[in-house]
PDB file of C-alpha atoms in Angstrom:
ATOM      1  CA  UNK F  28     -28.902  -1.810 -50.451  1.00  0.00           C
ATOM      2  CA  UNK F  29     -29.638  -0.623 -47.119  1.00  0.00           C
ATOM      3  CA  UNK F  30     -30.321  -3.268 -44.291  1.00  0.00           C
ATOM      4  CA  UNK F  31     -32.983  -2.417 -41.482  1.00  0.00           C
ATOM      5  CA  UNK F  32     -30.267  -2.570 -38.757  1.00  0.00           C
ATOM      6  CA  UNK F  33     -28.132   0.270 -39.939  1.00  0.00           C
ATOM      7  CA  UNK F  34     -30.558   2.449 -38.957  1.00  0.00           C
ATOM      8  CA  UNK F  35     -29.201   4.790 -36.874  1.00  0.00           C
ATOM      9  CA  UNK F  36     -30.161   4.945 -33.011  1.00  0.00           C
ATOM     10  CA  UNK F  37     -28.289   7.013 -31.347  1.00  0.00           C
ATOM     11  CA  UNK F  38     -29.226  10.294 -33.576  1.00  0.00           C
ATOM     12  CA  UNK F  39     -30.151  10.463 -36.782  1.00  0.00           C
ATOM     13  CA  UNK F  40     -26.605  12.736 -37.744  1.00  0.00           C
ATOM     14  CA  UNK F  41     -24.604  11.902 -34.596  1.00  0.00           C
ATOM     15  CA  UNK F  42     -24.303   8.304 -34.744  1.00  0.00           C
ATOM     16  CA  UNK F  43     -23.067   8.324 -38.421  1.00  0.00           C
ATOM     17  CA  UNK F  44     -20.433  11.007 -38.133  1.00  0.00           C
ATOM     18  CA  UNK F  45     -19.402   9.204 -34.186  1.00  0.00           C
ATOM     19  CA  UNK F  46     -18.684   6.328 -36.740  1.00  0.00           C
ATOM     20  CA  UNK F  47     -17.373   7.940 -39.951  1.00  0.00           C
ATOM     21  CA  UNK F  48     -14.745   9.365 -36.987  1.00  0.00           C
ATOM     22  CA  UNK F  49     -14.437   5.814 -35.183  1.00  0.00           C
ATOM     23  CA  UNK F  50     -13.431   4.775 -38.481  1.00  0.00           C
ATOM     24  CA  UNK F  51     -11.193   7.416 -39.709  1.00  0.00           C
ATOM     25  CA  UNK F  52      -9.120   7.167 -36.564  1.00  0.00           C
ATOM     26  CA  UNK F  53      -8.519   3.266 -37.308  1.00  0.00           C
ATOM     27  CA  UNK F  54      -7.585   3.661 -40.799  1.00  0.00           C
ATOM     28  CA  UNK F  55      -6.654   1.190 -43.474  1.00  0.00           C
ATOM     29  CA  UNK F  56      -6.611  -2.639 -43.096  1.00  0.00           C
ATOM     30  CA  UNK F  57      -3.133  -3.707 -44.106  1.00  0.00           C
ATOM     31  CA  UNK F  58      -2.109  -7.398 -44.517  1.00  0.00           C
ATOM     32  CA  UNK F  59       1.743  -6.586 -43.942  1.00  0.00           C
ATOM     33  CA  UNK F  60       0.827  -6.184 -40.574  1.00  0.00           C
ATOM     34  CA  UNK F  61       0.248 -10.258 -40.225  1.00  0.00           C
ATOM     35  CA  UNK F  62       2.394 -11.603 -42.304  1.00  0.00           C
ATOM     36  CA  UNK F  63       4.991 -12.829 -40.073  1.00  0.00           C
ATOM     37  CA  UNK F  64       2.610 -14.114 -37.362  1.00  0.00           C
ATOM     38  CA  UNK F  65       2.171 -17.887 -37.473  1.00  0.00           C
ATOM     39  CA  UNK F  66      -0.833 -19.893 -37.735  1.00  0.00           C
ATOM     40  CA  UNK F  67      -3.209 -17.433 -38.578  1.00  0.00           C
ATOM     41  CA  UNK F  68      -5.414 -17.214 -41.670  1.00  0.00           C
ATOM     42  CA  UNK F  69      -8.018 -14.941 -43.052  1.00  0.00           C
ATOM     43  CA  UNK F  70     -11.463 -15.348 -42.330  1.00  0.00           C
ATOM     44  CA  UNK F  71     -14.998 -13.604 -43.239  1.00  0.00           C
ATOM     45  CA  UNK F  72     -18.657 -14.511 -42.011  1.00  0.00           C
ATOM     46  CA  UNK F  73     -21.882 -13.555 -44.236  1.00  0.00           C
ATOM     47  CA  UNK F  74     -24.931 -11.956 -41.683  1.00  0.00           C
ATOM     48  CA  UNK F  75     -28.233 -12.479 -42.194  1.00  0.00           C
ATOM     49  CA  UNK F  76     -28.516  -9.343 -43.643  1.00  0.00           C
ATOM     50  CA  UNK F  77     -25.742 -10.181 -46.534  1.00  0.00           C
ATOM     51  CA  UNK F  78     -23.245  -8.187 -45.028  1.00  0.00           C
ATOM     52  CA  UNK F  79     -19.997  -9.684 -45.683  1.00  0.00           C
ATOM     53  CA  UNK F  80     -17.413  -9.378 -42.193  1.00  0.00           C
ATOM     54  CA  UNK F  81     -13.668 -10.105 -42.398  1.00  0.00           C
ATOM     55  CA  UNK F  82     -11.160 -10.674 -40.134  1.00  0.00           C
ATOM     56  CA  UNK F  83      -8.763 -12.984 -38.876  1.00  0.00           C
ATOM     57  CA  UNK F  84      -8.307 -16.000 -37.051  1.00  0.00           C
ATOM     58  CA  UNK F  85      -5.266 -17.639 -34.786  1.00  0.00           C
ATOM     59  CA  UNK F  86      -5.296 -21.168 -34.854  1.00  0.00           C
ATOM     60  CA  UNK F  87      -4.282 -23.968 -32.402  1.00  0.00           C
ATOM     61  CA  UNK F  88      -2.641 -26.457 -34.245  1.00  0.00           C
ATOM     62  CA  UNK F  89      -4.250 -29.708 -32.045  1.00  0.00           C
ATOM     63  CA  UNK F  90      -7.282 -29.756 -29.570  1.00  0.00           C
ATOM     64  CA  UNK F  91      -8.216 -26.169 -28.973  1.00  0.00           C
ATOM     65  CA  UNK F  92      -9.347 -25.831 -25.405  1.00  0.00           C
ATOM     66  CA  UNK F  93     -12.274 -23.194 -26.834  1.00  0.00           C
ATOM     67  CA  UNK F  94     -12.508 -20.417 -29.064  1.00  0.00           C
ATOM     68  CA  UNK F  95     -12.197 -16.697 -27.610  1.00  0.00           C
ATOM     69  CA  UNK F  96     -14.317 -14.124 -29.707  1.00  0.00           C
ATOM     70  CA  UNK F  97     -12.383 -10.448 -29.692  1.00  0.00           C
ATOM     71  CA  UNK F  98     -14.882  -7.693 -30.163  1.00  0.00           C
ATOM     72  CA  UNK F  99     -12.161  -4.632 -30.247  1.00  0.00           C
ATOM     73  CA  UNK F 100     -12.104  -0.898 -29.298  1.00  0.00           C
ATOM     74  CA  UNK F 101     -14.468   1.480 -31.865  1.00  0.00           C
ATOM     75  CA  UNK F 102     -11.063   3.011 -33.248  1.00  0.00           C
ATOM     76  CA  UNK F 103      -9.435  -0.509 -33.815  1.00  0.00           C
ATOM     77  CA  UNK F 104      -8.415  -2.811 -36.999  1.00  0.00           C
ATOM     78  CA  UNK F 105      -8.301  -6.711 -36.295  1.00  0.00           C
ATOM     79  CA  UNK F 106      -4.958  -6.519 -38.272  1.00  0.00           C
ATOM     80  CA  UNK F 107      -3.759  -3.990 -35.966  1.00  0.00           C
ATOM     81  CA  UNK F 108      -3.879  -6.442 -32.552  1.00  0.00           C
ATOM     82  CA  UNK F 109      -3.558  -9.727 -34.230  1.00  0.00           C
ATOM     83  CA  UNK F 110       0.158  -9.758 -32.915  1.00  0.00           C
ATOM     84  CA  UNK F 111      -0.410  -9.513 -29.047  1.00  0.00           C
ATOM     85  CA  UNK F 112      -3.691 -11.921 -29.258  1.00  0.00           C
ATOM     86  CA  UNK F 113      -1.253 -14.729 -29.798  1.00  0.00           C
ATOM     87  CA  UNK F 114      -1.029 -15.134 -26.294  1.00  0.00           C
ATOM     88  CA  UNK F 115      -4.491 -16.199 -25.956  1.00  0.00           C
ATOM     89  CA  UNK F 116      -3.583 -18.881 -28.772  1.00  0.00           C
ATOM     90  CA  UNK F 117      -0.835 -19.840 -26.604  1.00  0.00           C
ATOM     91  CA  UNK F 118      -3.312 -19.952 -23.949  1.00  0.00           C
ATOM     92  CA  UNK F 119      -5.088 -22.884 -26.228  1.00  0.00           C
ATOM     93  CA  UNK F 120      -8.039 -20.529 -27.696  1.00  0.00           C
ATOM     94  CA  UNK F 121      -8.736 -20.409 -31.529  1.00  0.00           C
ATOM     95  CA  UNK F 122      -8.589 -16.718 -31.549  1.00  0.00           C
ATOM     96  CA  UNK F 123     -11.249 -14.904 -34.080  1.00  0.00           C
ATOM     97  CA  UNK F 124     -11.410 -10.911 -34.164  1.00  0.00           C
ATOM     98  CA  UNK F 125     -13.479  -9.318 -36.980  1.00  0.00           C
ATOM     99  CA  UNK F 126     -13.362  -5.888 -38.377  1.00  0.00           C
ATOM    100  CA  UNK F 127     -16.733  -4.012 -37.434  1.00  0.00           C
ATOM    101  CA  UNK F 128     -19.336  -3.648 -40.376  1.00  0.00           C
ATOM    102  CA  UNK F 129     -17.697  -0.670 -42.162  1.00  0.00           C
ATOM    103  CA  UNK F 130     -14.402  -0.931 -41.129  1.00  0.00           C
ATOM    104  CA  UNK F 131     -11.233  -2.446 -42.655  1.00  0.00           C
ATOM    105  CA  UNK F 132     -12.294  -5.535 -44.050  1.00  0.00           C
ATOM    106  CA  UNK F 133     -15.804  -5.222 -43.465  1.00  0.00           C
ATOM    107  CA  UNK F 134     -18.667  -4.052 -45.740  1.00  0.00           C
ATOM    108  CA  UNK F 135     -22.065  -2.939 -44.686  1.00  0.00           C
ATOM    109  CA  UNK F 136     -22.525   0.741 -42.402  1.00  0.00           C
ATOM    110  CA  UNK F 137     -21.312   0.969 -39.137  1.00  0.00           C
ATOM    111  CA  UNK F 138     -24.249   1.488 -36.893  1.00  0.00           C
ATOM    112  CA  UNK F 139     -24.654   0.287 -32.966  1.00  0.00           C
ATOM    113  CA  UNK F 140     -27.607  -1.631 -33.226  1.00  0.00           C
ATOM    114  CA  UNK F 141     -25.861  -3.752 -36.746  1.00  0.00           C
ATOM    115  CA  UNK F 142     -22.807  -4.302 -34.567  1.00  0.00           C
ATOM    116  CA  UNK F 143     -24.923  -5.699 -31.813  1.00  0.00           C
ATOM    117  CA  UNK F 144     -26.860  -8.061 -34.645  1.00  0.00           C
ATOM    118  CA  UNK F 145     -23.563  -8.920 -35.692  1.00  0.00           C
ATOM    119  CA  UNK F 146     -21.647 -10.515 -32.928  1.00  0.00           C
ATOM    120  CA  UNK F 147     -25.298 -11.846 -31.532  1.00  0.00           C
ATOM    121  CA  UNK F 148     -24.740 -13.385 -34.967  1.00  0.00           C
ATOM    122  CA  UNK F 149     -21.310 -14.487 -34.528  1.00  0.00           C
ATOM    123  CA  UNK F 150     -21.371 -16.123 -30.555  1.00  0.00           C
ATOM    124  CA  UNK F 151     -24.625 -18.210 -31.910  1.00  0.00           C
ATOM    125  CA  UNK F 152     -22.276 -19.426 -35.026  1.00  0.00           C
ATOM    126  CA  UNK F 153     -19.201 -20.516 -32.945  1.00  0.00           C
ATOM    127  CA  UNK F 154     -21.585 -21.928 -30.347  1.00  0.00           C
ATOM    128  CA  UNK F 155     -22.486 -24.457 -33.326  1.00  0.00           C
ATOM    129  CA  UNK F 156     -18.591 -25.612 -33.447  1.00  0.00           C
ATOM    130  CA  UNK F 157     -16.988 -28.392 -31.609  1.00  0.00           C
ATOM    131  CA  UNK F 158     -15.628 -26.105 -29.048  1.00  0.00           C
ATOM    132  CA  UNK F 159     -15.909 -26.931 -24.773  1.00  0.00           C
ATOM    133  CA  UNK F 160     -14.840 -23.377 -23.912  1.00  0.00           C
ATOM    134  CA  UNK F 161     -16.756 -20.196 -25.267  1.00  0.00           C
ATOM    135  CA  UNK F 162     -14.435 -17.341 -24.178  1.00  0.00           C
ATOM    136  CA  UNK F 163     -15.774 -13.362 -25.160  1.00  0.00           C
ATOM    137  CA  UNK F 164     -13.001 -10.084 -24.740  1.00  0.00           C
ATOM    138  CA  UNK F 165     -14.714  -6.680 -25.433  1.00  0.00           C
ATOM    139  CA  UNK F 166     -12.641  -3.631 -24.883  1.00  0.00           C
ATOM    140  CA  UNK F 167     -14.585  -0.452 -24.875  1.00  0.00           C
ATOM    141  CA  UNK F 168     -17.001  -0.199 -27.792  1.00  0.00           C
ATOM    142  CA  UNK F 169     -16.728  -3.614 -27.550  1.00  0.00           C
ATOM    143  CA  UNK F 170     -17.535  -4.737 -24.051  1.00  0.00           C
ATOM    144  CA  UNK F 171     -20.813  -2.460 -24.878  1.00  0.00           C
ATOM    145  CA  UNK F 172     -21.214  -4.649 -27.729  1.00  0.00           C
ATOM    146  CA  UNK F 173     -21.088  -8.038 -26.526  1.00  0.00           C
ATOM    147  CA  UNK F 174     -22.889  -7.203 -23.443  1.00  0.00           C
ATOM    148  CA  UNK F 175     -25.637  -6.132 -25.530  1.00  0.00           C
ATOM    149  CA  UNK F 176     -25.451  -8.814 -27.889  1.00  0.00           C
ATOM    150  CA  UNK F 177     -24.865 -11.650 -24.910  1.00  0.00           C
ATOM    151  CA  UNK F 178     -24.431 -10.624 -21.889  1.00  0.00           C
ATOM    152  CA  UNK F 179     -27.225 -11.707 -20.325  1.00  0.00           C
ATOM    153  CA  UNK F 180     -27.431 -14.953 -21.987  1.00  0.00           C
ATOM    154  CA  UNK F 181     -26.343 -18.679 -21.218  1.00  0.00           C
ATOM    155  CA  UNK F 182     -24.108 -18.207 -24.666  1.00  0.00           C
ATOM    156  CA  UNK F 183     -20.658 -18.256 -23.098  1.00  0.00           C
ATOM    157  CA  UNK F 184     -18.081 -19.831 -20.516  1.00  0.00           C
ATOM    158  CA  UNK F 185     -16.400 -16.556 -19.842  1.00  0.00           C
ATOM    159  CA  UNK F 186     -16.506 -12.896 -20.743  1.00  0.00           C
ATOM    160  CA  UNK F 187     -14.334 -10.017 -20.070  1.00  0.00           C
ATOM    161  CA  UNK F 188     -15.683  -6.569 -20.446  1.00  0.00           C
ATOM    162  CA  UNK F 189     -12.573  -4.153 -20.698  1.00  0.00           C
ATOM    163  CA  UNK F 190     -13.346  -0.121 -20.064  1.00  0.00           C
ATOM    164  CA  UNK F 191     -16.767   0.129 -21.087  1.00  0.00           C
ATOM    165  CA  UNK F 192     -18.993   2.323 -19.422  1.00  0.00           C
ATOM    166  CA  UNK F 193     -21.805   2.120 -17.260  1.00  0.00           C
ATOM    167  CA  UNK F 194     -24.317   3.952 -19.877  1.00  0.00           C
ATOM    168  CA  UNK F 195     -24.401   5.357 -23.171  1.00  0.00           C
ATOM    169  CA  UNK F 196     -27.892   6.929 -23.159  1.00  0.00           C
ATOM    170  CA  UNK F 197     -26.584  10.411 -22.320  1.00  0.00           C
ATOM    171  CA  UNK F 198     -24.880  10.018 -26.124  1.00  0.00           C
ATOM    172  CA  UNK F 199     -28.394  10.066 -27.184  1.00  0.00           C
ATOM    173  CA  UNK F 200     -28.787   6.226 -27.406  1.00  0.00           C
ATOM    174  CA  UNK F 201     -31.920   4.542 -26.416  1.00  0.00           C
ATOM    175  CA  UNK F 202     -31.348   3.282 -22.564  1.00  0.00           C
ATOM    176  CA  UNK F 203     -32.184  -0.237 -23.500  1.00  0.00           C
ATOM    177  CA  UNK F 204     -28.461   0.057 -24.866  1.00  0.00           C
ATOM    178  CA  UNK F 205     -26.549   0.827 -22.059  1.00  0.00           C
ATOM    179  CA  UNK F 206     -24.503  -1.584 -20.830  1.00  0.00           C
ATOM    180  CA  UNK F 207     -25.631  -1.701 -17.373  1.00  0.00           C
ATOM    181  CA  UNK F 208     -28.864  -3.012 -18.233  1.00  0.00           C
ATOM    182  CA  UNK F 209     -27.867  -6.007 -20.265  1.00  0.00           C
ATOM    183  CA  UNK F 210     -25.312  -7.902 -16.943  1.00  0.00           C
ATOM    184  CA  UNK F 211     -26.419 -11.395 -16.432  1.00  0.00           C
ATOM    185  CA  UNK F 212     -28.466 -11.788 -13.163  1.00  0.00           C
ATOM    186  CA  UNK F 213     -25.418 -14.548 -12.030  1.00  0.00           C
ATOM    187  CA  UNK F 214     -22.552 -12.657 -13.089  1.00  0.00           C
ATOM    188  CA  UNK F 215     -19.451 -15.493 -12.117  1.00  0.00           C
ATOM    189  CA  UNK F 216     -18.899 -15.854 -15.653  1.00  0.00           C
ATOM    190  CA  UNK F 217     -17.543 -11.934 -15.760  1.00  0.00           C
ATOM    191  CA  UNK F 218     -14.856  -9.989 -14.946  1.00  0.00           C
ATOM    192  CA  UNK F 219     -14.684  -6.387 -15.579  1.00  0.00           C
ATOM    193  CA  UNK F 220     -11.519  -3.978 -15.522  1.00  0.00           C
ATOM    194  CA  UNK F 221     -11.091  -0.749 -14.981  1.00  0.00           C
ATOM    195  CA  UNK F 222      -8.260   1.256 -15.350  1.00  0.00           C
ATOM    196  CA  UNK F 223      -7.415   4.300 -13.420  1.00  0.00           C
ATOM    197  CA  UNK F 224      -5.380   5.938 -15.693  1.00  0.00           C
ATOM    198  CA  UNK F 225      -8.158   5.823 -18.290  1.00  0.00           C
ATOM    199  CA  UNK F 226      -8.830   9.085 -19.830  1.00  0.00           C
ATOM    200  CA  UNK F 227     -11.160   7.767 -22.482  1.00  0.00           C
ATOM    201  CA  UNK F 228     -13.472   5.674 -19.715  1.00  0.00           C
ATOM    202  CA  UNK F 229     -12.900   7.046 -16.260  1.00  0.00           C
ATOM    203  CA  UNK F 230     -13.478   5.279 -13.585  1.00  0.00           C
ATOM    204  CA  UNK F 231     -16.730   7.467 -12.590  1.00  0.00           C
ATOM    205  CA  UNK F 232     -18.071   6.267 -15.979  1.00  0.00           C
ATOM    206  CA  UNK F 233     -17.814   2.596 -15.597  1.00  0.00           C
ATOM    207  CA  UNK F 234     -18.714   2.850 -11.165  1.00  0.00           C
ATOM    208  CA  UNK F 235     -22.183   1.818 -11.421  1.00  0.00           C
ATOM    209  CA  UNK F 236     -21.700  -1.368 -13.955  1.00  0.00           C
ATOM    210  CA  UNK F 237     -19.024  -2.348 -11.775  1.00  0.00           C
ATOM    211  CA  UNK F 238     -21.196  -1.674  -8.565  1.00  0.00           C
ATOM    212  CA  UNK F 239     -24.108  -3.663  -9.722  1.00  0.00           C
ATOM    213  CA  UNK F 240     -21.972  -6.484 -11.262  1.00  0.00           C
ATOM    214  CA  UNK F 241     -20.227  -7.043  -7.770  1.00  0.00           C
ATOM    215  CA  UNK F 242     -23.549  -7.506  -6.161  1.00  0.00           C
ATOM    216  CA  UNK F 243     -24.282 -10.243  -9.177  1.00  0.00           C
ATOM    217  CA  UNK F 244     -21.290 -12.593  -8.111  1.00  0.00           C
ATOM    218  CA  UNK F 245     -19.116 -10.344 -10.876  1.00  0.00           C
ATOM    219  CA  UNK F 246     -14.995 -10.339 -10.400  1.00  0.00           C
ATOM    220  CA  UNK F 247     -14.217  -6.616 -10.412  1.00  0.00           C
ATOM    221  CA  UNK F 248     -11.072  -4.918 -10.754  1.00  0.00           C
ATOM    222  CA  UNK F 249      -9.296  -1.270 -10.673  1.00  0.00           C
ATOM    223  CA  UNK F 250      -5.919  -1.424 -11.945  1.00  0.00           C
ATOM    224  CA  UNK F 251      -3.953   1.944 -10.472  1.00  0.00           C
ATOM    225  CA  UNK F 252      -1.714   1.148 -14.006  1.00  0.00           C
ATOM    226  CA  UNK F 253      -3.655   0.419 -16.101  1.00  0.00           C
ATOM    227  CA  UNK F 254      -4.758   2.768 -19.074  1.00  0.00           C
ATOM    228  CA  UNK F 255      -7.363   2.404 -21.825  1.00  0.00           C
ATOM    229  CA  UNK F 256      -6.280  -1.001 -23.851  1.00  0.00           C
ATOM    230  CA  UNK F 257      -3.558  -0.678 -25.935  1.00  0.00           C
ATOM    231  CA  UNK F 258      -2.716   2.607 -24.594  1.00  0.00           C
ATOM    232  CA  UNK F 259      -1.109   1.755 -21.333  1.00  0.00           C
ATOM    233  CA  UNK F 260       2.179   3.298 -20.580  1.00  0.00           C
ATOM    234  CA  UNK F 261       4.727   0.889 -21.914  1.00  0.00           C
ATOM    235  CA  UNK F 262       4.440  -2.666 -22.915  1.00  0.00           C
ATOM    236  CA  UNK F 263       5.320  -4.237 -20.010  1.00  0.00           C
ATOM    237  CA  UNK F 264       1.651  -2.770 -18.408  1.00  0.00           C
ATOM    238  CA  UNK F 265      -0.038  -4.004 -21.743  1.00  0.00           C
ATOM    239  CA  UNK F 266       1.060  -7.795 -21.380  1.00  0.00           C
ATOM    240  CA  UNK F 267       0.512  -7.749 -18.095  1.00  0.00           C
ATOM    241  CA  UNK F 268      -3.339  -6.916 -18.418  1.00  0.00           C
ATOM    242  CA  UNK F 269      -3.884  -9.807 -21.495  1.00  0.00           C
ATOM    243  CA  UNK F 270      -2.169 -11.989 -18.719  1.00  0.00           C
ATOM    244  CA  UNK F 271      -4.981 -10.895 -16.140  1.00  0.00           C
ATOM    245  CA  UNK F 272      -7.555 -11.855 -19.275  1.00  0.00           C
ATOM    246  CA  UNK F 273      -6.405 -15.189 -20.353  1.00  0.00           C
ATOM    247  CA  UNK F 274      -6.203 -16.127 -16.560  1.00  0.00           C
ATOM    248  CA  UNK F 275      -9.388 -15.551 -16.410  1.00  0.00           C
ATOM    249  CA  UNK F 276     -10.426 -16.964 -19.406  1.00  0.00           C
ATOM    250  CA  UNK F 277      -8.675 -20.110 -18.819  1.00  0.00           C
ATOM    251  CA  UNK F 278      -9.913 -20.772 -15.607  1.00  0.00           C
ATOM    252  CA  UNK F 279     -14.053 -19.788 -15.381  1.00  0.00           C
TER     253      UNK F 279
END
């Protein structure tokens, strides 16, 4: 049965196939993947709309310091990054990352304005756990998501946005999507990274969010090394950026 929010917004033939692509290029959830990391278990969470999302979750064995909510990059599989998230468990964050509605482990279409509904959803449900710290990471697709879902709200401690752009309206989205529009009038709670070797997100694309969120009190950064995540140049780059995250996490 279809739901109301998986209508699509951003075209009526564009925004399916953008998806039915997103999705392709992430592939197949596979458990193998996690089966030697510790402490982690499987998780799902019902939406209002009966959609059922699955995912994962890294666990702290005694007195979490928060929880950190993952929203990942549009071509990504929680299974597929669960590894190199342990370091924000180590970091003392119950770590949950969810496959988007459609993908992986997730039922339900994959449309913008669901995914937005969804992890609206999900920050109001961990809000209503025993946790001090409420730490967000969106890379990409997902830094457009939370900020949509969040951003401008009093729901978290902390929030990195990762490589998102500025706008999406030019991708025939409504402009009450685009990112830019959705950064929290005090914005010390953010950081937002750039990278310039990003061929995905350039720079130019993500200048004015970063422009505006400076002027808002936002911690801004352009990394000359840095990549789009998880495709930096070796892995030495890629720990070195979920450092630069969990620093900041740990300490707004």
């Amino acid at each position: 049965m279809s739901s109301d929010s998986e209508t699509s917004i951003c075209g009526r033939f564009r925004e399916p196939l953008a998806f039915w692509m997103f999705r392709r290029a992430a592939g197949t959830a596979d458990e193998r993947r996690v089966a030697r990391i510790r402490d982690i278990e499987r998780i799902n969470f019902i939406t209002r709309d009966g959609r059922e999302l699955g995912g994962y979750k890294l666990l702290v064995r005694e007195n979490p310091r928060g929880y950190l909510l993952v929203a990942p990059g549009n071509a990504m599989l929680a299974d597929q990054i669960m590894d190199e998230m342990q370091l924000f468990r180590d970091r003392g964050f119950d770590v949950y990352i969810y496959d988007y509605r459609g993908y992986g482990l997730s039922g339900g279409k994959s449309r913008l304005a669901a995914l937005v509904s969804d992890y609206r959803e999900l920050v109001a449900f961990l809000n209503t756990r025993p946790y001090r710290r409420r730490a967000l990471y969106g890379m990409s697709m997902g830094g457009i998501i939370l900020l949509n879902a969040v951003g401008s709200t009093d729901m978290y401690s902390a929030m990195v946005v990762d490589s998102s752009p500025s706008r999406i309206s030019h991708l025939g989205c409504p402009d009450s999507y685009d990112p830019v529009n959705h950064l929290p009038v005090d914005g010390s709670r953010m950081k937002i990274i750039s990278g310039e070797q990003d061929s995905v997100v350039r720079p130019a694309e993500m200048a004015e969010l970063m422009q505006i969120a400076k002027k808002r009190g936002t911690t801004v950064v352009s990394r000359e090394e840095y990549a789009h995540p998880f495709q930096d140049a070796d892995l030495t780059i890629r720990r070195r950026r979920l450092i630069e995250v969990a620093d900041f996490l740990t300490q707004k």
